[in-house]
């Protein structure tokens, strides 16, 4: 079991409550790093291959005016932004000097496919089964755009798409549309996008008023993190400062298998809903089990002032309301009694749905591709994203259930199990199949705006 410990007495970053002389350079940070996604939303992801470094740099010069920065403004493109990130191979294709490339962390240099055993991408999720071009050396630039509606999305993308067409030597090799489903929920039927951390200096409040703001260095390079230290930063400083890392994942969801499993292990529709909530940690409306353990509460689920206002240790340390094995509790244990320090493994999660919803009540798979494009943002790929995947999602030791994986996000082979505390005897469900399959993934670096200009002006 990996644990990380350190002094959490770190200087605050600059906001209206900041410590004098310490500031978060918000206008140099791409807004895609800190800005919560809009709701409703539409969006698009692109992978680009750079065949000519000079064309790649010219593309960046075209893109710079279109890239969102800092906090949302009040203009016609409010809540619509473009973000640009790079794989290790992409930085090499742009001609970044080798000494700079060598200064990036090993996980980023190797790429997500090479780290499959670490993060549990095995079986159906093995990179050998990924959709092309995921995991290949051809993925260089990841371009994304999110907006509340299609018109603003197209307006935000207009400059980027025009630039690519004008530049032979840069090729779009993959694109994917995402959108909020008509229900406003995920394909599994649960409201999403509820929980996100408060980050010192960002000016964006977190969703949980009981959570002390997390140090900016857990998410943005160049600032102290929860250990009191500066995260390792790529060289030169202009390249690394105000950047962050993204773990981008295409996750196919087996909705029919999910519904079949709930049906097979319950005796009524009410029990199905309860079992699903116990495995997720929230009711379909978004109401947390910790605050409403007996029934769904649509008003609570829809209220952003209350639907994330809870901790675990005081009210539910033993998991009789929300099981310790539930998905949302495993990936963010909050103040739970666990091995290690939960705050050292916080990440920013952004999930966007894709594909058509499976019609309500249908139990047979219709063969459609549906799921989630997940973006996980952090300053330490190994200590944050990879730790959560390896230790919290795919290992139950930290909650006292050896051999048990996350019931929703874990990679099972039909022999998985999940424990649900009940009185007088706990319930253990067996023969869990995989409900989520990795279809591809990439580790990316999201630079600050000055770093993007530096990349655009490379001369070699």
mmCIF file of C-alpha atoms in Angstrom, residues 124-330:
data_model
loop_
_atom_site.group_PDB
_atom_site.id
_atom_site.type_symbol
_atom_site.label_atom_id
_atom_site.label_comp_id
_atom_site.label_asym_id
_atom_site.label_seq_id
_atom_site.Cartn_x
_atom_site.Cartn_y
_atom_site.Cartn_z
ATOM 1 C CA UNK A 124 -11.302 -6.086 -22.169
ATOM 2 C CA UNK A 125 -9.646 -2.781 -21.237
ATOM 3 C CA UNK A 126 -6.145 -3.820 -22.280
ATOM 4 C CA UNK A 127 -4.541 -1.336 -24.724
ATOM 5 C CA UNK A 128 -4.400 -4.172 -27.279
ATOM 6 C CA UNK A 129 -8.177 -3.663 -27.622
ATOM 7 C CA UNK A 130 -8.203 0.147 -27.640
ATOM 8 C CA UNK A 131 -9.702 2.091 -30.493
ATOM 9 C CA UNK A 132 -7.145 3.643 -32.832
ATOM 10 C CA UNK A 133 -5.358 6.013 -32.587
ATOM 11 C CA UNK A 134 -5.389 5.768 -28.757
ATOM 12 C CA UNK A 135 -2.055 4.624 -27.377
ATOM 13 C CA UNK A 136 -0.223 5.156 -30.672
ATOM 14 C CA UNK A 137 2.676 7.599 -31.233
ATOM 15 C CA UNK A 138 0.455 9.496 -33.715
ATOM 16 C CA UNK A 139 -1.560 11.331 -31.045
ATOM 17 C CA UNK A 140 0.227 14.668 -30.622
ATOM 18 C CA UNK A 141 -2.262 17.436 -29.848
ATOM 19 C CA UNK A 142 -5.566 17.088 -27.980
ATOM 20 C CA UNK A 143 -7.983 19.897 -28.725
ATOM 21 C CA UNK A 144 -11.236 20.188 -26.801
ATOM 22 C CA UNK A 145 -14.151 22.558 -26.646
ATOM 23 C CA UNK A 146 -17.189 22.683 -24.361
ATOM 24 C CA UNK A 147 -20.160 25.011 -24.498
ATOM 25 C CA UNK A 148 -23.755 25.267 -23.257
ATOM 26 C CA UNK A 149 -25.085 25.028 -26.828
ATOM 27 C CA UNK A 150 -24.129 24.131 -30.363
ATOM 28 C CA UNK A 151 -24.002 27.703 -31.690
ATOM 29 C CA UNK A 152 -21.467 28.814 -29.112
ATOM 30 C CA UNK A 153 -19.513 25.599 -29.595
ATOM 31 C CA UNK A 154 -19.157 26.211 -33.323
ATOM 32 C CA UNK A 155 -18.194 29.826 -32.691
ATOM 33 C CA UNK A 156 -15.511 28.743 -30.221
ATOM 34 C CA UNK A 157 -14.162 26.156 -32.675
ATOM 35 C CA UNK A 158 -14.320 28.366 -35.772
ATOM 36 C CA UNK A 159 -10.771 29.675 -35.567
ATOM 37 C CA UNK A 160 -9.283 26.316 -34.600
ATOM 38 C CA UNK A 161 -10.897 24.448 -37.490
ATOM 39 C CA UNK A 162 -10.010 27.163 -40.002
ATOM 40 C CA UNK A 163 -6.389 27.064 -38.860
ATOM 41 C CA UNK A 164 -6.090 23.319 -39.278
ATOM 42 C CA UNK A 165 -7.486 23.437 -42.821
ATOM 43 C CA UNK A 166 -4.942 26.083 -43.805
ATOM 44 C CA UNK A 167 -1.953 24.140 -42.508
ATOM 45 C CA UNK A 168 -0.786 21.058 -44.382
ATOM 46 C CA UNK A 169 1.425 19.179 -41.983
ATOM 47 C CA UNK A 170 -1.203 19.024 -39.215
ATOM 48 C CA UNK A 171 -3.827 16.309 -39.564
ATOM 49 C CA UNK A 172 -7.019 15.611 -37.563
ATOM 50 C CA UNK A 173 -6.850 11.853 -36.921
ATOM 51 C CA UNK A 174 -9.757 11.431 -34.469
ATOM 52 C CA UNK A 175 -12.713 13.418 -33.227
ATOM 53 C CA UNK A 176 -15.542 12.676 -30.845
ATOM 54 C CA UNK A 177 -18.695 14.545 -29.907
ATOM 55 C CA UNK A 178 -20.014 14.691 -26.350
ATOM 56 C CA UNK A 179 -23.300 16.011 -25.022
ATOM 57 C CA UNK A 180 -25.485 16.048 -21.985
ATOM 58 C CA UNK A 181 -28.155 13.382 -22.266
ATOM 59 C CA UNK A 182 -31.818 14.504 -22.333
ATOM 60 C CA UNK A 183 -32.202 13.227 -18.763
ATOM 61 C CA UNK A 184 -29.298 15.361 -17.546
ATOM 62 C CA UNK A 185 -27.798 12.166 -16.121
ATOM 63 C CA UNK A 186 -25.161 9.619 -17.095
ATOM 64 C CA UNK A 187 -25.916 6.561 -19.189
ATOM 65 C CA UNK A 188 -26.261 4.592 -15.938
ATOM 66 C CA UNK A 189 -29.038 6.993 -14.939
ATOM 67 C CA UNK A 190 -27.322 9.046 -12.224
ATOM 68 C CA UNK A 191 -26.781 12.766 -12.017
ATOM 69 C CA UNK A 192 -23.099 13.628 -12.477
ATOM 70 C CA UNK A 193 -20.761 16.599 -12.172
ATOM 71 C CA UNK A 194 -21.774 17.349 -8.587
ATOM 72 C CA UNK A 195 -18.494 17.180 -6.682
ATOM 73 C CA UNK A 196 -15.393 19.279 -7.340
ATOM 74 C CA UNK A 197 -12.744 20.682 -4.989
ATOM 75 C CA UNK A 198 -12.207 24.218 -3.797
ATOM 76 C CA UNK A 199 -8.750 25.290 -5.012
ATOM 77 C CA UNK A 200 -6.906 28.009 -3.161
ATOM 78 C CA UNK A 201 -6.473 31.060 -5.329
ATOM 79 C CA UNK A 202 -8.813 30.008 -8.142
ATOM 80 C CA UNK A 203 -11.780 32.165 -7.168
ATOM 81 C CA UNK A 204 -14.044 29.190 -7.902
ATOM 82 C CA UNK A 205 -15.748 27.831 -4.766
ATOM 83 C CA UNK A 206 -15.793 24.080 -4.258
ATOM 84 C CA UNK A 207 -18.996 22.089 -4.073
ATOM 85 C CA UNK A 208 -18.478 20.974 -0.451
ATOM 86 C CA UNK A 209 -18.580 23.842 2.074
ATOM 87 C CA UNK A 210 -17.086 21.512 4.716
ATOM 88 C CA UNK A 211 -13.911 20.887 2.722
ATOM 89 C CA UNK A 212 -10.914 23.096 3.404
ATOM 90 C CA UNK A 213 -9.598 24.475 0.091
ATOM 91 C CA UNK A 214 -6.990 22.217 -1.483
ATOM 92 C CA UNK A 215 -3.564 23.689 -2.135
ATOM 93 C CA UNK A 216 -3.196 24.934 -5.684
ATOM 94 C CA UNK A 217 -0.055 22.852 -6.251
ATOM 95 C CA UNK A 218 -2.143 19.691 -6.247
ATOM 96 C CA UNK A 219 -3.534 20.834 -9.598
ATOM 97 C CA UNK A 220 -1.368 23.609 -11.051
ATOM 98 C CA UNK A 221 2.425 23.497 -11.406
ATOM 99 C CA UNK A 222 4.487 26.239 -9.776
ATOM 100 C CA UNK A 223 2.642 26.412 -6.437
ATOM 101 C CA UNK A 224 3.031 24.527 -3.119
ATOM 102 C CA UNK A 225 1.000 21.341 -2.829
ATOM 103 C CA UNK A 226 -0.427 19.603 0.239
ATOM 104 C CA UNK A 227 3.042 18.402 1.302
ATOM 105 C CA UNK A 228 4.342 21.963 1.469
ATOM 106 C CA UNK A 229 6.566 21.414 -1.559
ATOM 107 C CA UNK A 230 6.525 22.552 -5.163
ATOM 108 C CA UNK A 231 5.579 19.715 -7.526
ATOM 109 C CA UNK A 232 8.347 18.785 -9.988
ATOM 110 C CA UNK A 233 8.057 21.089 -12.971
ATOM 111 C CA UNK A 234 9.238 20.677 -16.566
ATOM 112 C CA UNK A 235 12.113 22.855 -17.708
ATOM 113 C CA UNK A 236 12.412 25.656 -18.597
ATOM 114 C CA UNK A 237 10.169 27.346 -16.047
ATOM 115 C CA UNK A 238 8.184 29.140 -18.732
ATOM 116 C CA UNK A 239 7.138 25.752 -20.110
ATOM 117 C CA UNK A 240 6.058 24.206 -16.805
ATOM 118 C CA UNK A 241 4.616 27.011 -14.706
ATOM 119 C CA UNK A 242 0.804 27.223 -14.658
ATOM 120 C CA UNK A 243 0.501 23.948 -16.525
ATOM 121 C CA UNK A 244 -1.121 20.709 -15.390
ATOM 122 C CA UNK A 245 -1.550 17.094 -16.470
ATOM 123 C CA UNK A 246 -4.640 15.424 -17.893
ATOM 124 C CA UNK A 247 -5.544 11.774 -17.960
ATOM 125 C CA UNK A 248 -8.040 11.540 -20.817
ATOM 126 C CA UNK A 249 -10.102 8.333 -21.021
ATOM 127 C CA UNK A 250 -12.765 7.005 -23.350
ATOM 128 C CA UNK A 251 -14.909 4.742 -21.163
ATOM 129 C CA UNK A 252 -17.613 2.569 -22.688
ATOM 130 C CA UNK A 253 -20.479 1.853 -20.287
ATOM 131 C CA UNK A 254 -22.319 -1.476 -20.328
ATOM 132 C CA UNK A 255 -25.720 -0.133 -19.380
ATOM 133 C CA UNK A 256 -27.644 -3.311 -20.183
ATOM 134 C CA UNK A 257 -25.269 -5.405 -18.029
ATOM 135 C CA UNK A 258 -25.734 -2.906 -15.188
ATOM 136 C CA UNK A 259 -29.518 -3.145 -15.370
ATOM 137 C CA UNK A 260 -29.408 -6.924 -15.650
ATOM 138 C CA UNK A 261 -27.220 -7.230 -12.559
ATOM 139 C CA UNK A 262 -29.481 -5.001 -10.476
ATOM 140 C CA UNK A 263 -32.556 -6.939 -11.642
ATOM 141 C CA UNK A 264 -30.971 -10.333 -10.881
ATOM 142 C CA UNK A 265 -30.010 -9.353 -7.330
ATOM 143 C CA UNK A 266 -33.237 -7.693 -6.196
ATOM 144 C CA UNK A 267 -36.921 -8.530 -6.017
ATOM 145 C CA UNK A 268 -38.598 -5.200 -6.822
ATOM 146 C CA UNK A 269 -38.001 -1.946 -8.731
ATOM 147 C CA UNK A 270 -37.521 -0.151 -5.393
ATOM 148 C CA UNK A 271 -34.796 -2.605 -4.401
ATOM 149 C CA UNK A 272 -33.137 -2.159 -7.792
ATOM 150 C CA UNK A 273 -32.944 1.583 -7.253
ATOM 151 C CA UNK A 274 -31.582 1.139 -3.738
ATOM 152 C CA UNK A 275 -28.935 -1.365 -4.811
ATOM 153 C CA UNK A 276 -27.789 0.915 -7.618
ATOM 154 C CA UNK A 277 -27.560 3.794 -5.147
ATOM 155 C CA UNK A 278 -25.526 1.648 -2.729
ATOM 156 C CA UNK A 279 -23.056 0.828 -5.498
ATOM 157 C CA UNK A 280 -22.778 4.445 -6.683
ATOM 158 C CA UNK A 281 -23.131 6.270 -3.337
ATOM 159 C CA UNK A 282 -25.897 8.584 -4.581
ATOM 160 C CA UNK A 283 -29.486 8.210 -5.697
ATOM 161 C CA UNK A 284 -30.315 8.825 -9.361
ATOM 162 C CA UNK A 285 -31.282 12.440 -8.575
ATOM 163 C CA UNK A 286 -27.810 13.085 -7.138
ATOM 164 C CA UNK A 287 -28.983 13.051 -3.521
ATOM 165 C CA UNK A 288 -26.190 11.457 -1.440
ATOM 166 C CA UNK A 289 -26.952 8.377 0.632
ATOM 167 C CA UNK A 290 -25.133 9.979 3.549
ATOM 168 C CA UNK A 291 -27.839 12.663 3.755
ATOM 169 C CA UNK A 292 -30.806 10.603 2.528
ATOM 170 C CA UNK A 293 -30.127 6.927 3.251
ATOM 171 C CA UNK A 294 -33.666 5.555 2.956
ATOM 172 C CA UNK A 295 -35.071 7.107 -0.213
ATOM 173 C CA UNK A 296 -34.269 9.380 -3.131
ATOM 174 C CA UNK A 297 -34.809 13.102 -2.566
ATOM 175 C CA UNK A 298 -35.071 15.017 -5.839
ATOM 176 C CA UNK A 299 -35.067 18.421 -4.132
ATOM 177 C CA UNK A 300 -31.864 17.561 -2.268
ATOM 178 C CA UNK A 301 -30.231 16.181 -5.417
ATOM 179 C CA UNK A 302 -31.000 19.372 -7.346
ATOM 180 C CA UNK A 303 -29.797 21.765 -4.642
ATOM 181 C CA UNK A 304 -26.101 22.658 -5.150
ATOM 182 C CA UNK A 305 -25.973 24.154 -1.644
ATOM 183 C CA UNK A 306 -26.823 20.803 -0.050
ATOM 184 C CA UNK A 307 -26.167 17.888 -2.412
ATOM 185 C CA UNK A 308 -22.444 17.754 -1.653
ATOM 186 C CA UNK A 309 -22.497 19.155 1.886
ATOM 187 C CA UNK A 310 -21.395 16.094 3.827
ATOM 188 C CA UNK A 311 -18.484 14.162 5.293
ATOM 189 C CA UNK A 312 -18.308 10.515 6.311
ATOM 190 C CA UNK A 313 -16.473 10.082 9.605
ATOM 191 C CA UNK A 314 -18.950 11.746 11.975
ATOM 192 C CA UNK A 315 -22.228 10.508 10.511
ATOM 193 C CA UNK A 316 -21.405 7.312 8.643
ATOM 194 C CA UNK A 317 -17.936 6.021 9.481
ATOM 195 C CA UNK A 318 -19.028 2.360 9.295
ATOM 196 C CA UNK A 319 -20.819 2.784 5.994
ATOM 197 C CA UNK A 320 -24.358 1.793 6.969
ATOM 198 C CA UNK A 321 -25.688 4.732 4.925
ATOM 199 C CA UNK A 322 -23.125 4.936 2.130
ATOM 200 C CA UNK A 323 -20.979 1.792 1.907
ATOM 201 C CA UNK A 324 -17.214 2.274 2.012
ATOM 202 C CA UNK A 325 -17.196 0.266 -1.224
ATOM 203 C CA UNK A 326 -19.496 2.713 -3.064
ATOM 204 C CA UNK A 327 -17.978 4.369 -6.120
ATOM 205 C CA UNK A 328 -18.085 7.989 -4.954
ATOM 206 C CA UNK A 329 -16.691 7.076 -1.521
ATOM 207 C CA UNK A 330 -13.817 5.048 -2.946
#
